């Protein structure tokens, strides 16, 4: 019920935002906008502040100047980046602003190709803004090809210092609509500390071999809606970190990538609970995982509850359904210890398609904190290959089972050394 309320309230907020920005367009016409602190309107970064779509002149100052004026306006304001290709070194757009504000990106904005050009792990950041909209059909191109090839970028610690294309930090009531993020050097989008933020008709595009390029990473946020998105990337299409509450993910197409994942959890001290996630009507194709919850063994305590995966189609997915509480990439964990993250109230319903490996269902829970209230309903996943038909492996869990089960639920024990997941 809380998730449904969050979704409806977010839609009402977005309707109000749309009306506000329509009034701003009427007030400002198509020209250069109004003075700071005045009546808002439309601010064209080319017309008003001399931005150049020549792929070499830095957009940073015109954009920041436009933002300063729009943010100071006492009535709704819109900043427009017209069609064309612009170079942007970096930008942080800070609030709070005095009225609703929109950034309409119609062109392509390109980052420096050299990873060494960045002093911080971010390219464009939106910070502490209320009633914000990002729209326009434009593209943010992180030009990450050099970073993907750079020696050592496949190592976790190195990639962690690379810039994220778009950061949304501590936003309240926001809509990100009709935007493409391409070839980020690290995560494409990071959402932190936000409340009521919606991504709709948003596209993520990066090669399948691009390392650590999660499509959207969400952490410590309440009321995030991810709707009708297409994500192609080299890591998790969507990753959900600690402190995430009341999330709705609906109508997402994922692949290539590592699937839709909650976690990894339990690696750091003082992680906050994950509570209330619905993943529905999603399609995953040629991904290494489908829908997944992962936590580290032998690390820090935490909780993850009220997680529901429903109406999911998988095609040639290596691990379509997976709970992995022995998650241990790069062998950097205490693999012989048990996870301290408690998982409860989790359901997998109406999940169907094909698995690239025999292990279509793999539920590996903690021996010291077994999973509670896990439900498997109407599972139909097949595998054809020389290693045999699809299997369902379980440990430290007694799921509630209903409807068709192919493979038969929990019919195969988990091997002593289960296949690691990426």
mmCIF file of C-alpha atoms in Angstrom:
data_model
loop_
_atom_site.group_PDB
_atom_site.id
_atom_site.type_symbol
_atom_site.label_atom_id
_atom_site.label_comp_id
_atom_site.label_asym_id
_atom_site.label_seq_id
_atom_site.Cartn_x
_atom_site.Cartn_y
_atom_site.Cartn_z
ATOM 1 C CA UNK A 1 0.000 0.000 0.000
ATOM 2 C CA UNK A 2 2.830 2.423 0.845
ATOM 3 C CA UNK A 3 4.414 1.831 -2.547
ATOM 4 C CA UNK A 4 1.119 2.398 -4.356
ATOM 5 C CA UNK A 5 0.582 5.637 -2.444
ATOM 6 C CA UNK A 6 4.097 6.802 -3.297
ATOM 7 C CA UNK A 7 3.544 6.101 -6.984
ATOM 8 C CA UNK A 8 0.229 7.973 -7.104
ATOM 9 C CA UNK A 9 1.578 10.938 -5.137
ATOM 10 C CA UNK A 10 4.588 11.113 -7.460
ATOM 11 C CA UNK A 11 2.326 11.230 -10.505
ATOM 12 C CA UNK A 12 0.310 14.085 -8.969
ATOM 13 C CA UNK A 13 3.499 15.997 -8.247
ATOM 14 C CA UNK A 14 4.668 15.496 -11.825
ATOM 15 C CA UNK A 15 1.348 16.794 -13.154
ATOM 16 C CA UNK A 16 1.765 19.931 -11.076
ATOM 17 C CA UNK A 17 5.346 20.325 -12.309
ATOM 18 C CA UNK A 18 4.213 20.030 -15.934
ATOM 19 C CA UNK A 19 1.577 22.737 -15.425
ATOM 20 C CA UNK A 20 4.121 24.991 -13.738
ATOM 21 C CA UNK A 21 6.575 24.668 -16.607
ATOM 22 C CA UNK A 22 3.838 25.259 -19.180
ATOM 23 C CA UNK A 23 3.092 28.549 -17.448
ATOM 24 C CA UNK A 24 6.812 29.348 -17.483
ATOM 25 C CA UNK A 25 6.921 28.853 -21.259
ATOM 26 C CA UNK A 26 3.902 31.147 -21.708
ATOM 27 C CA UNK A 27 5.524 33.800 -19.525
ATOM 28 C CA UNK A 28 8.942 33.631 -21.120
ATOM 29 C CA UNK A 29 8.068 33.024 -24.765
ATOM 30 C CA UNK A 30 10.997 31.596 -26.707
ATOM 31 C CA UNK A 31 13.596 34.218 -25.956
ATOM 32 C CA UNK A 32 16.282 34.918 -23.457
ATOM 33 C CA UNK A 33 14.327 34.744 -20.204
ATOM 34 C CA UNK A 34 13.854 37.177 -17.379
ATOM 35 C CA UNK A 35 16.207 38.662 -14.848
ATOM 36 C CA UNK A 36 17.214 36.805 -11.680
ATOM 37 C CA UNK A 37 14.617 36.833 -8.940
ATOM 38 C CA UNK A 38 11.907 37.880 -11.361
ATOM 39 C CA UNK A 39 9.214 36.094 -13.263
ATOM 40 C CA UNK A 40 10.972 32.985 -14.490
ATOM 41 C CA UNK A 41 10.352 32.099 -18.128
ATOM 42 C CA UNK A 42 12.522 30.305 -20.683
ATOM 43 C CA UNK A 43 16.288 30.810 -20.714
ATOM 44 C CA UNK A 44 18.131 29.702 -23.858
ATOM 45 C CA UNK A 45 21.824 29.091 -23.086
ATOM 46 C CA UNK A 46 22.784 29.988 -26.670
ATOM 47 C CA UNK A 47 20.674 33.139 -27.053
ATOM 48 C CA UNK A 48 21.193 34.527 -23.549
ATOM 49 C CA UNK A 49 24.622 33.281 -22.509
ATOM 50 C CA UNK A 50 26.475 32.575 -25.762
ATOM 51 C CA UNK A 51 26.841 28.810 -25.551
ATOM 52 C CA UNK A 52 28.309 27.304 -28.728
ATOM 53 C CA UNK A 53 27.437 23.933 -30.243
ATOM 54 C CA UNK A 54 30.891 23.477 -31.750
ATOM 55 C CA UNK A 55 32.030 20.423 -29.702
ATOM 56 C CA UNK A 56 34.977 22.359 -28.210
ATOM 57 C CA UNK A 57 33.757 25.496 -26.392
ATOM 58 C CA UNK A 58 33.002 24.630 -22.772
ATOM 59 C CA UNK A 59 29.297 24.800 -21.935
ATOM 60 C CA UNK A 60 30.057 24.994 -18.215
ATOM 61 C CA UNK A 61 29.906 28.770 -17.668
ATOM 62 C CA UNK A 62 26.823 29.451 -19.840
ATOM 63 C CA UNK A 63 24.998 26.580 -18.151
ATOM 64 C CA UNK A 64 25.956 27.669 -14.630
ATOM 65 C CA UNK A 65 25.035 31.283 -15.378
ATOM 66 C CA UNK A 66 21.647 30.186 -16.718
ATOM 67 C CA UNK A 67 21.134 27.966 -13.680
ATOM 68 C CA UNK A 68 21.959 30.822 -11.299
ATOM 69 C CA UNK A 69 19.354 33.032 -12.934
ATOM 70 C CA UNK A 70 16.670 30.349 -13.146
ATOM 71 C CA UNK A 71 17.253 29.130 -9.607
ATOM 72 C CA UNK A 72 16.852 32.651 -8.225
ATOM 73 C CA UNK A 73 13.527 33.157 -9.992
ATOM 74 C CA UNK A 74 10.457 33.305 -7.774
ATOM 75 C CA UNK A 75 8.285 31.717 -10.479
ATOM 76 C CA UNK A 76 8.867 28.535 -12.539
ATOM 77 C CA UNK A 77 11.793 28.727 -14.944
ATOM 78 C CA UNK A 78 13.098 26.595 -17.772
ATOM 79 C CA UNK A 79 16.635 26.384 -19.164
ATOM 80 C CA UNK A 80 16.941 25.175 -22.765
ATOM 81 C CA UNK A 81 20.017 23.625 -24.372
ATOM 82 C CA UNK A 82 19.024 23.653 -28.074
ATOM 83 C CA UNK A 83 19.850 21.023 -30.668
ATOM 84 C CA UNK A 84 23.533 20.637 -31.520
ATOM 85 C CA UNK A 85 26.584 19.035 -29.946
ATOM 86 C CA UNK A 86 28.164 20.747 -26.945
ATOM 87 C CA UNK A 87 31.332 20.090 -24.941
ATOM 88 C CA UNK A 88 30.920 20.224 -21.151
ATOM 89 C CA UNK A 89 33.912 19.808 -18.837
ATOM 90 C CA UNK A 90 31.840 19.358 -15.678
ATOM 91 C CA UNK A 91 28.927 21.014 -13.874
ATOM 92 C CA UNK A 92 27.268 20.881 -10.472
ATOM 93 C CA UNK A 93 23.815 22.486 -10.392
ATOM 94 C CA UNK A 94 22.968 23.333 -6.803
ATOM 95 C CA UNK A 95 19.730 24.177 -5.067
ATOM 96 C CA UNK A 96 17.696 25.053 -3.243
ATOM 97 C CA UNK A 97 15.857 27.089 -5.855
ATOM 98 C CA UNK A 98 13.018 29.515 -5.194
ATOM 99 C CA UNK A 99 10.515 27.904 -7.584
ATOM 100 C CA UNK A 100 10.133 24.816 -9.808
ATOM 101 C CA UNK A 101 12.942 24.534 -12.357
ATOM 102 C CA UNK A 102 13.375 22.548 -15.571
ATOM 103 C CA UNK A 103 16.424 21.773 -17.676
ATOM 104 C CA UNK A 104 15.341 20.942 -21.225
ATOM 105 C CA UNK A 105 18.192 19.306 -23.121
ATOM 106 C CA UNK A 106 17.453 18.998 -26.829
ATOM 107 C CA UNK A 107 21.039 18.558 -28.021
ATOM 108 C CA UNK A 108 23.947 16.232 -27.253
ATOM 109 C CA UNK A 109 26.257 17.118 -24.388
ATOM 110 C CA UNK A 110 29.690 15.447 -24.466
ATOM 111 C CA UNK A 111 32.160 14.862 -21.630
ATOM 112 C CA UNK A 112 35.959 15.016 -21.893
ATOM 113 C CA UNK A 113 37.132 11.686 -23.289
ATOM 114 C CA UNK A 114 40.240 11.618 -21.067
ATOM 115 C CA UNK A 115 39.475 10.119 -17.626
ATOM 116 C CA UNK A 116 42.351 12.183 -16.238
ATOM 117 C CA UNK A 117 40.375 15.380 -16.853
ATOM 118 C CA UNK A 118 38.229 14.711 -13.774
ATOM 119 C CA UNK A 119 39.217 15.570 -10.215
ATOM 120 C CA UNK A 120 36.049 14.056 -8.721
ATOM 121 C CA UNK A 121 34.023 10.942 -9.616
ATOM 122 C CA UNK A 122 31.216 12.923 -11.247
ATOM 123 C CA UNK A 123 30.533 14.696 -14.520
ATOM 124 C CA UNK A 124 27.132 16.384 -14.057
ATOM 125 C CA UNK A 125 25.498 16.639 -10.635
ATOM 126 C CA UNK A 126 22.117 17.943 -9.501
ATOM 127 C CA UNK A 127 22.139 18.716 -5.792
ATOM 128 C CA UNK A 128 19.486 19.634 -3.200
ATOM 129 C CA UNK A 129 16.740 20.736 -5.589
ATOM 130 C CA UNK A 130 12.980 20.557 -5.043
ATOM 131 C CA UNK A 131 10.443 20.386 -7.896
ATOM 132 C CA UNK A 132 12.899 19.673 -10.690
ATOM 133 C CA UNK A 133 12.460 18.299 -14.203
ATOM 134 C CA UNK A 134 15.070 17.115 -16.721
ATOM 135 C CA UNK A 135 13.620 16.583 -20.198
ATOM 136 C CA UNK A 136 13.998 17.327 -23.885
ATOM 137 C CA UNK A 137 15.050 14.130 -25.679
ATOM 138 C CA UNK A 138 18.746 14.982 -25.483
ATOM 139 C CA UNK A 139 21.840 12.862 -24.920
ATOM 140 C CA UNK A 140 24.546 12.953 -22.255
ATOM 141 C CA UNK A 141 27.572 11.234 -23.808
ATOM 142 C CA UNK A 142 30.217 10.299 -21.247
ATOM 143 C CA UNK A 143 32.694 9.222 -23.962
ATOM 144 C CA UNK A 144 33.816 6.302 -21.837
ATOM 145 C CA UNK A 145 35.509 4.201 -24.528
ATOM 146 C CA UNK A 146 38.983 5.292 -23.419
ATOM 147 C CA UNK A 147 38.200 4.428 -19.800
ATOM 148 C CA UNK A 148 36.943 0.966 -20.767
ATOM 149 C CA UNK A 149 40.248 0.187 -22.481
ATOM 150 C CA UNK A 150 42.553 1.806 -19.930
ATOM 151 C CA UNK A 151 44.774 -0.721 -18.186
ATOM 152 C CA UNK A 152 43.357 -1.703 -14.816
ATOM 153 C CA UNK A 153 39.825 -0.424 -15.423
ATOM 154 C CA UNK A 154 38.463 -3.926 -14.962
ATOM 155 C CA UNK A 155 39.601 -3.733 -11.337
ATOM 156 C CA UNK A 156 36.937 -2.530 -8.916
ATOM 157 C CA UNK A 157 39.104 -0.048 -6.983
ATOM 158 C CA UNK A 158 40.277 1.761 -10.124
ATOM 159 C CA UNK A 159 36.852 2.107 -11.686
ATOM 160 C CA UNK A 160 35.474 3.527 -8.452
ATOM 161 C CA UNK A 161 37.321 6.807 -9.056
ATOM 162 C CA UNK A 162 35.966 7.354 -12.568
ATOM 163 C CA UNK A 163 33.217 9.960 -13.183
ATOM 164 C CA UNK A 164 29.512 9.130 -13.061
ATOM 165 C CA UNK A 165 27.538 10.663 -15.927
ATOM 166 C CA UNK A 166 24.576 11.982 -13.917
ATOM 167 C CA UNK A 167 24.300 12.346 -10.148
ATOM 168 C CA UNK A 168 21.000 13.182 -8.456
ATOM 169 C CA UNK A 169 21.703 13.976 -4.803
ATOM 170 C CA UNK A 170 19.021 14.948 -2.272
ATOM 171 C CA UNK A 171 16.307 15.872 -4.769
ATOM 172 C CA UNK A 172 12.638 16.057 -3.766
ATOM 173 C CA UNK A 173 9.811 15.754 -6.310
ATOM 174 C CA UNK A 174 11.724 15.280 -9.544
ATOM 175 C CA UNK A 175 11.030 13.928 -13.029
ATOM 176 C CA UNK A 176 13.716 12.695 -15.408
ATOM 177 C CA UNK A 177 12.007 12.092 -18.743
ATOM 178 C CA UNK A 178 13.002 11.344 -22.320
ATOM 179 C CA UNK A 179 16.756 11.568 -21.762
ATOM 180 C CA UNK A 180 19.584 9.270 -22.930
ATOM 181 C CA UNK A 181 22.821 8.662 -21.053
ATOM 182 C CA UNK A 182 25.522 7.048 -23.143
ATOM 183 C CA UNK A 183 28.948 5.495 -22.538
ATOM 184 C CA UNK A 184 29.532 6.669 -18.986
ATOM 185 C CA UNK A 185 32.998 6.006 -17.603
ATOM 186 C CA UNK A 186 31.429 4.597 -14.422
ATOM 187 C CA UNK A 187 27.765 4.412 -13.285
ATOM 188 C CA UNK A 188 25.442 6.163 -15.712
ATOM 189 C CA UNK A 189 23.138 7.450 -12.980
ATOM 190 C CA UNK A 190 23.534 7.632 -9.210
ATOM 191 C CA UNK A 191 20.515 8.473 -7.042
ATOM 192 C CA UNK A 192 21.304 9.324 -3.409
ATOM 193 C CA UNK A 193 19.101 10.722 -0.667
ATOM 194 C CA UNK A 194 16.182 11.497 -3.009
ATOM 195 C CA UNK A 195 12.462 11.529 -2.249
ATOM 196 C CA UNK A 196 9.793 11.080 -4.940
ATOM 197 C CA UNK A 197 11.870 10.953 -8.105
ATOM 198 C CA UNK A 198 10.673 9.338 -11.343
ATOM 199 C CA UNK A 199 12.638 8.175 -14.388
ATOM 200 C CA UNK A 200 10.418 7.651 -17.413
ATOM 201 C CA UNK A 201 11.254 6.845 -21.048
ATOM 202 C CA UNK A 202 14.897 7.106 -20.063
ATOM 203 C CA UNK A 203 17.593 5.284 -22.053
ATOM 204 C CA UNK A 204 20.972 3.919 -20.994
ATOM 205 C CA UNK A 205 23.399 2.808 -23.678
ATOM 206 C CA UNK A 206 26.891 1.315 -23.248
ATOM 207 C CA UNK A 207 28.730 -1.750 -24.579
ATOM 208 C CA UNK A 208 28.207 -5.069 -22.847
ATOM 209 C CA UNK A 209 31.916 -5.230 -22.019
ATOM 210 C CA UNK A 210 32.031 -1.801 -20.319
ATOM 211 C CA UNK A 211 33.048 -2.333 -16.668
ATOM 212 C CA UNK A 212 31.176 -0.944 -13.641
ATOM 213 C CA UNK A 213 28.714 0.999 -15.802
ATOM 214 C CA UNK A 214 25.511 0.352 -13.815
ATOM 215 C CA UNK A 215 22.499 1.906 -15.534
ATOM 216 C CA UNK A 216 20.880 3.392 -12.419
ATOM 217 C CA UNK A 217 22.221 2.937 -8.901
ATOM 218 C CA UNK A 218 19.786 3.872 -6.129
ATOM 219 C CA UNK A 219 20.740 4.367 -2.489
ATOM 220 C CA UNK A 220 19.140 5.815 0.647
ATOM 221 C CA UNK A 221 16.150 7.119 -1.320
ATOM 222 C CA UNK A 222 12.390 6.893 -0.752
ATOM 223 C CA UNK A 223 9.803 6.749 -3.530
ATOM 224 C CA UNK A 224 11.839 6.121 -6.690
ATOM 225 C CA UNK A 225 9.895 5.135 -9.826
ATOM 226 C CA UNK A 226 11.744 3.673 -12.812
ATOM 227 C CA UNK A 227 9.263 3.343 -15.670
ATOM 228 C CA UNK A 228 9.424 2.248 -19.313
ATOM 229 C CA UNK A 229 13.183 2.321 -19.701
ATOM 230 C CA UNK A 230 15.641 0.649 -22.058
ATOM 231 C CA UNK A 231 19.022 -0.213 -20.540
ATOM 232 C CA UNK A 232 22.003 -1.721 -22.338
ATOM 233 C CA UNK A 233 25.204 -1.737 -20.324
ATOM 234 C CA UNK A 234 28.130 -3.736 -18.949
ATOM 235 C CA UNK A 235 27.009 -4.068 -15.317
ATOM 236 C CA UNK A 236 23.707 -4.088 -13.400
ATOM 237 C CA UNK A 237 20.926 -2.456 -15.393
ATOM 238 C CA UNK A 238 19.523 -1.290 -12.065
ATOM 239 C CA UNK A 239 21.278 -1.720 -8.724
ATOM 240 C CA UNK A 240 19.568 -0.971 -5.432
ATOM 241 C CA UNK A 241 21.723 -0.138 -2.429
ATOM 242 C CA UNK A 242 21.073 0.159 1.272
ATOM 243 C CA UNK A 243 18.462 2.586 2.590
ATOM 244 C CA UNK A 244 16.223 2.243 -0.480
ATOM 245 C CA UNK A 245 12.503 2.307 0.336
ATOM 246 C CA UNK A 246 9.283 2.200 -1.677
ATOM 247 C CA UNK A 247 10.714 1.603 -5.147
ATOM 248 C CA UNK A 248 8.682 0.757 -8.249
ATOM 249 C CA UNK A 249 10.476 -0.604 -11.323
ATOM 250 C CA UNK A 250 8.031 -1.248 -14.163
ATOM 251 C CA UNK A 251 8.403 -1.792 -17.889
ATOM 252 C CA UNK A 252 12.201 -1.964 -18.009
ATOM 253 C CA UNK A 253 14.000 -3.703 -20.883
ATOM 254 C CA UNK A 254 17.467 -4.851 -19.823
ATOM 255 C CA UNK A 255 20.257 -6.396 -21.851
ATOM 256 C CA UNK A 256 23.119 -6.717 -22.230
ATOM 257 C CA UNK A 257 24.003 -6.262 -18.574
ATOM 258 C CA UNK A 258 24.001 -8.007 -15.210
ATOM 259 C CA UNK A 259 20.259 -7.783 -14.600
ATOM 260 C CA UNK A 260 18.200 -6.015 -11.912
ATOM 261 C CA UNK A 261 19.896 -6.386 -8.541
ATOM 262 C CA UNK A 262 19.285 -5.513 -4.929
ATOM 263 C CA UNK A 263 22.713 -5.149 -3.382
ATOM 264 C CA UNK A 264 25.290 -5.976 -2.872
ATOM 265 C CA UNK A 265 24.407 -5.564 0.808
ATOM 266 C CA UNK A 266 26.319 -6.081 4.026
ATOM 267 C CA UNK A 267 29.740 -4.869 2.948
ATOM 268 C CA UNK A 268 29.870 -1.620 4.933
ATOM 269 C CA UNK A 269 29.110 -0.650 8.533
ATOM 270 C CA UNK A 270 25.811 1.040 9.422
ATOM 271 C CA UNK A 271 23.941 0.101 6.264
ATOM 272 C CA UNK A 272 20.273 1.100 6.341
ATOM 273 C CA UNK A 273 17.402 -1.361 5.645
ATOM 274 C CA UNK A 274 16.074 -2.011 2.158
ATOM 275 C CA UNK A 275 12.271 -2.156 2.411
ATOM 276 C CA UNK A 276 9.554 -2.211 -0.217
ATOM 277 C CA UNK A 277 10.653 -2.898 -3.797
ATOM 278 C CA UNK A 278 8.369 -3.933 -6.671
ATOM 279 C CA UNK A 279 9.926 -5.068 -9.962
ATOM 280 C CA UNK A 280 7.214 -5.786 -12.528
ATOM 281 C CA UNK A 281 6.643 -6.193 -16.275
ATOM 282 C CA UNK A 282 10.343 -6.294 -17.094
ATOM 283 C CA UNK A 283 12.195 -8.099 -19.895
ATOM 284 C CA UNK A 284 15.786 -9.292 -19.614
ATOM 285 C CA UNK A 285 17.691 -10.595 -22.635
ATOM 286 C CA UNK A 286 21.226 -12.044 -22.803
ATOM 287 C CA UNK A 287 22.063 -10.868 -19.281
ATOM 288 C CA UNK A 288 24.280 -12.619 -16.748
ATOM 289 C CA UNK A 289 21.519 -12.400 -14.121
ATOM 290 C CA UNK A 290 17.792 -11.824 -14.140
ATOM 291 C CA UNK A 291 16.274 -10.599 -10.867
ATOM 292 C CA UNK A 292 18.669 -10.867 -7.969
ATOM 293 C CA UNK A 293 19.354 -10.131 -4.311
ATOM 294 C CA UNK A 294 23.015 -10.330 -3.264
ATOM 295 C CA UNK A 295 24.821 -9.923 0.049
ATOM 296 C CA UNK A 296 28.370 -10.454 1.227
ATOM 297 C CA UNK A 297 29.308 -13.348 3.514
ATOM 298 C CA UNK A 298 30.941 -12.651 6.852
ATOM 299 C CA UNK A 299 30.709 -8.868 6.667
ATOM 300 C CA UNK A 300 28.234 -6.402 8.249
ATOM 301 C CA UNK A 301 24.612 -6.825 9.414
ATOM 302 C CA UNK A 302 21.546 -5.514 7.613
ATOM 303 C CA UNK A 303 17.970 -6.247 6.550
ATOM 304 C CA UNK A 304 16.134 -6.522 3.239
ATOM 305 C CA UNK A 305 12.380 -7.112 3.233
ATOM 306 C CA UNK A 306 9.166 -6.809 1.218
ATOM 307 C CA UNK A 307 10.728 -7.428 -2.181
ATOM 308 C CA UNK A 308 8.476 -8.554 -5.042
ATOM 309 C CA UNK A 309 9.456 -9.628 -8.572
ATOM 310 C CA UNK A 310 6.470 -10.258 -10.849
ATOM 311 C CA UNK A 311 5.662 -10.729 -14.547
ATOM 312 C CA UNK A 312 9.264 -11.050 -15.689
ATOM 313 C CA UNK A 313 10.381 -12.411 -19.087
ATOM 314 C CA UNK A 314 13.903 -13.795 -19.410
ATOM 315 C CA UNK A 315 15.621 -14.822 -22.645
ATOM 316 C CA UNK A 316 18.990 -16.587 -22.564
ATOM 317 C CA UNK A 317 19.710 -15.275 -19.067
ATOM 318 C CA UNK A 318 22.477 -17.074 -17.177
ATOM 319 C CA UNK A 319 20.884 -16.880 -13.685
ATOM 320 C CA UNK A 320 17.234 -15.836 -14.086
ATOM 321 C CA UNK A 321 16.199 -16.028 -10.396
ATOM 322 C CA UNK A 322 18.860 -15.660 -7.757
ATOM 323 C CA UNK A 323 19.352 -14.922 -4.090
ATOM 324 C CA UNK A 324 23.080 -15.043 -3.449
ATOM 325 C CA UNK A 325 24.182 -14.562 0.146
ATOM 326 C CA UNK A 326 27.616 -15.865 -0.775
ATOM 327 C CA UNK A 327 28.303 -13.006 -3.174
ATOM 328 C CA UNK A 328 32.081 -12.785 -3.470
ATOM 329 C CA UNK A 329 33.449 -11.050 -6.581
ATOM 330 C CA UNK A 330 37.205 -10.873 -6.997
ATOM 331 C CA UNK A 331 37.466 -13.397 -4.093
ATOM 332 C CA UNK A 332 37.594 -10.471 -1.674
ATOM 333 C CA UNK A 333 35.414 -11.871 1.104
ATOM 334 C CA UNK A 334 35.203 -14.339 3.988
ATOM 335 C CA UNK A 335 33.613 -17.026 1.847
ATOM 336 C CA UNK A 336 33.489 -19.595 4.658
ATOM 337 C CA UNK A 337 31.428 -17.309 6.886
ATOM 338 C CA UNK A 338 27.701 -16.586 6.647
ATOM 339 C CA UNK A 339 25.988 -13.380 5.592
ATOM 340 C CA UNK A 340 24.616 -11.208 8.397
ATOM 341 C CA UNK A 341 21.923 -9.658 6.199
ATOM 342 C CA UNK A 342 18.418 -10.861 7.060
ATOM 343 C CA UNK A 343 16.130 -11.424 4.046
ATOM 344 C CA UNK A 344 12.346 -11.723 4.499
ATOM 345 C CA UNK A 345 9.038 -11.380 2.629
ATOM 346 C CA UNK A 346 10.343 -11.973 -0.878
ATOM 347 C CA UNK A 347 8.308 -13.218 -3.829
ATOM 348 C CA UNK A 348 9.049 -14.346 -7.383
ATOM 349 C CA UNK A 349 5.816 -14.602 -9.398
ATOM 350 C CA UNK A 350 5.091 -15.372 -13.061
ATOM 351 C CA UNK A 351 8.671 -15.486 -14.257
ATOM 352 C CA UNK A 352 9.127 -17.279 -17.555
ATOM 353 C CA UNK A 353 11.529 -17.752 -20.440
ATOM 354 C CA UNK A 354 14.888 -19.414 -21.048
ATOM 355 C CA UNK A 355 18.058 -19.824 -19.041
ATOM 356 C CA UNK A 356 21.537 -19.845 -20.594
ATOM 357 C CA UNK A 357 22.755 -22.178 -17.802
ATOM 358 C CA UNK A 358 21.059 -25.078 -16.040
ATOM 359 C CA UNK A 359 20.765 -23.147 -12.736
ATOM 360 C CA UNK A 360 17.543 -21.326 -13.557
ATOM 361 C CA UNK A 361 16.640 -20.798 -9.900
ATOM 362 C CA UNK A 362 19.329 -20.389 -7.262
ATOM 363 C CA UNK A 363 18.393 -19.379 -3.727
ATOM 364 C CA UNK A 364 21.429 -19.437 -1.444
ATOM 365 C CA UNK A 365 20.501 -18.012 1.963
ATOM 366 C CA UNK A 366 22.504 -17.510 5.125
ATOM 367 C CA UNK A 367 22.808 -20.530 7.433
ATOM 368 C CA UNK A 368 22.771 -18.313 10.527
ATOM 369 C CA UNK A 369 19.945 -16.049 9.272
ATOM 370 C CA UNK A 370 17.821 -18.214 6.932
ATOM 371 C CA UNK A 371 15.535 -16.433 4.481
ATOM 372 C CA UNK A 372 11.953 -16.092 5.742
ATOM 373 C CA UNK A 373 8.655 -15.923 3.841
ATOM 374 C CA UNK A 374 10.032 -16.565 0.366
ATOM 375 C CA UNK A 375 7.429 -17.365 -2.309
ATOM 376 C CA UNK A 376 7.834 -19.010 -5.711
ATOM 377 C CA UNK A 377 4.702 -18.842 -7.880
ATOM 378 C CA UNK A 378 4.222 -19.774 -11.540
ATOM 379 C CA UNK A 379 7.824 -20.253 -12.599
ATOM 380 C CA UNK A 380 8.390 -21.541 -16.149
ATOM 381 C CA UNK A 381 12.056 -21.373 -17.184
ATOM 382 C CA UNK A 382 13.608 -23.863 -19.564
ATOM 383 C CA UNK A 383 17.172 -24.693 -20.539
ATOM 384 C CA UNK A 384 18.402 -26.734 -23.463
ATOM 385 C CA UNK A 385 22.027 -27.798 -23.545
ATOM 386 C CA UNK A 386 24.507 -30.628 -23.111
ATOM 387 C CA UNK A 387 24.575 -30.153 -19.313
ATOM 388 C CA UNK A 388 20.926 -31.098 -18.959
ATOM 389 C CA UNK A 389 17.587 -29.386 -18.223
ATOM 390 C CA UNK A 390 16.992 -26.412 -15.939
ATOM 391 C CA UNK A 391 17.361 -26.980 -12.185
ATOM 392 C CA UNK A 392 16.236 -25.170 -9.031
ATOM 393 C CA UNK A 393 18.786 -25.011 -6.197
ATOM 394 C CA UNK A 394 18.032 -23.934 -2.626
ATOM 395 C CA UNK A 395 19.809 -23.747 0.702
ATOM 396 C CA UNK A 396 18.660 -22.418 4.086
ATOM 397 C CA UNK A 397 15.177 -21.564 2.831
ATOM 398 C CA UNK A 398 11.749 -23.228 2.789
ATOM 399 C CA UNK A 399 9.785 -21.317 0.175
ATOM 400 C CA UNK A 400 6.032 -21.246 -0.236
ATOM 401 C CA UNK A 401 5.332 -22.791 -3.638
ATOM 402 C CA UNK A 402 2.261 -22.342 -5.840
ATOM 403 C CA UNK A 403 1.263 -22.679 -9.487
ATOM 404 C CA UNK A 404 3.422 -24.268 -12.146
ATOM 405 C CA UNK A 405 7.043 -24.917 -11.230
ATOM 406 C CA UNK A 406 9.461 -25.696 -14.026
ATOM 407 C CA UNK A 407 12.040 -26.569 -12.852
ATOM 408 C CA UNK A 408 10.587 -28.205 -9.748
ATOM 409 C CA UNK A 409 11.140 -25.851 -6.839
ATOM 410 C CA UNK A 410 14.248 -26.538 -4.738
ATOM 411 C CA UNK A 411 14.664 -29.970 -6.296
ATOM 412 C CA UNK A 412 18.465 -29.793 -6.464
ATOM 413 C CA UNK A 413 20.901 -29.122 -3.607
ATOM 414 C CA UNK A 414 23.344 -26.253 -3.871
ATOM 415 C CA UNK A 415 26.840 -27.638 -4.671
ATOM 416 C CA UNK A 416 29.681 -27.126 -2.216
ATOM 417 C CA UNK A 417 31.244 -24.605 -4.570
ATOM 418 C CA UNK A 418 28.384 -22.882 -6.405
ATOM 419 C CA UNK A 419 29.041 -21.033 -9.633
ATOM 420 C CA UNK A 420 29.976 -17.427 -8.734
ATOM 421 C CA UNK A 421 27.882 -14.607 -10.138
ATOM 422 C CA UNK A 422 29.111 -11.331 -11.561
#
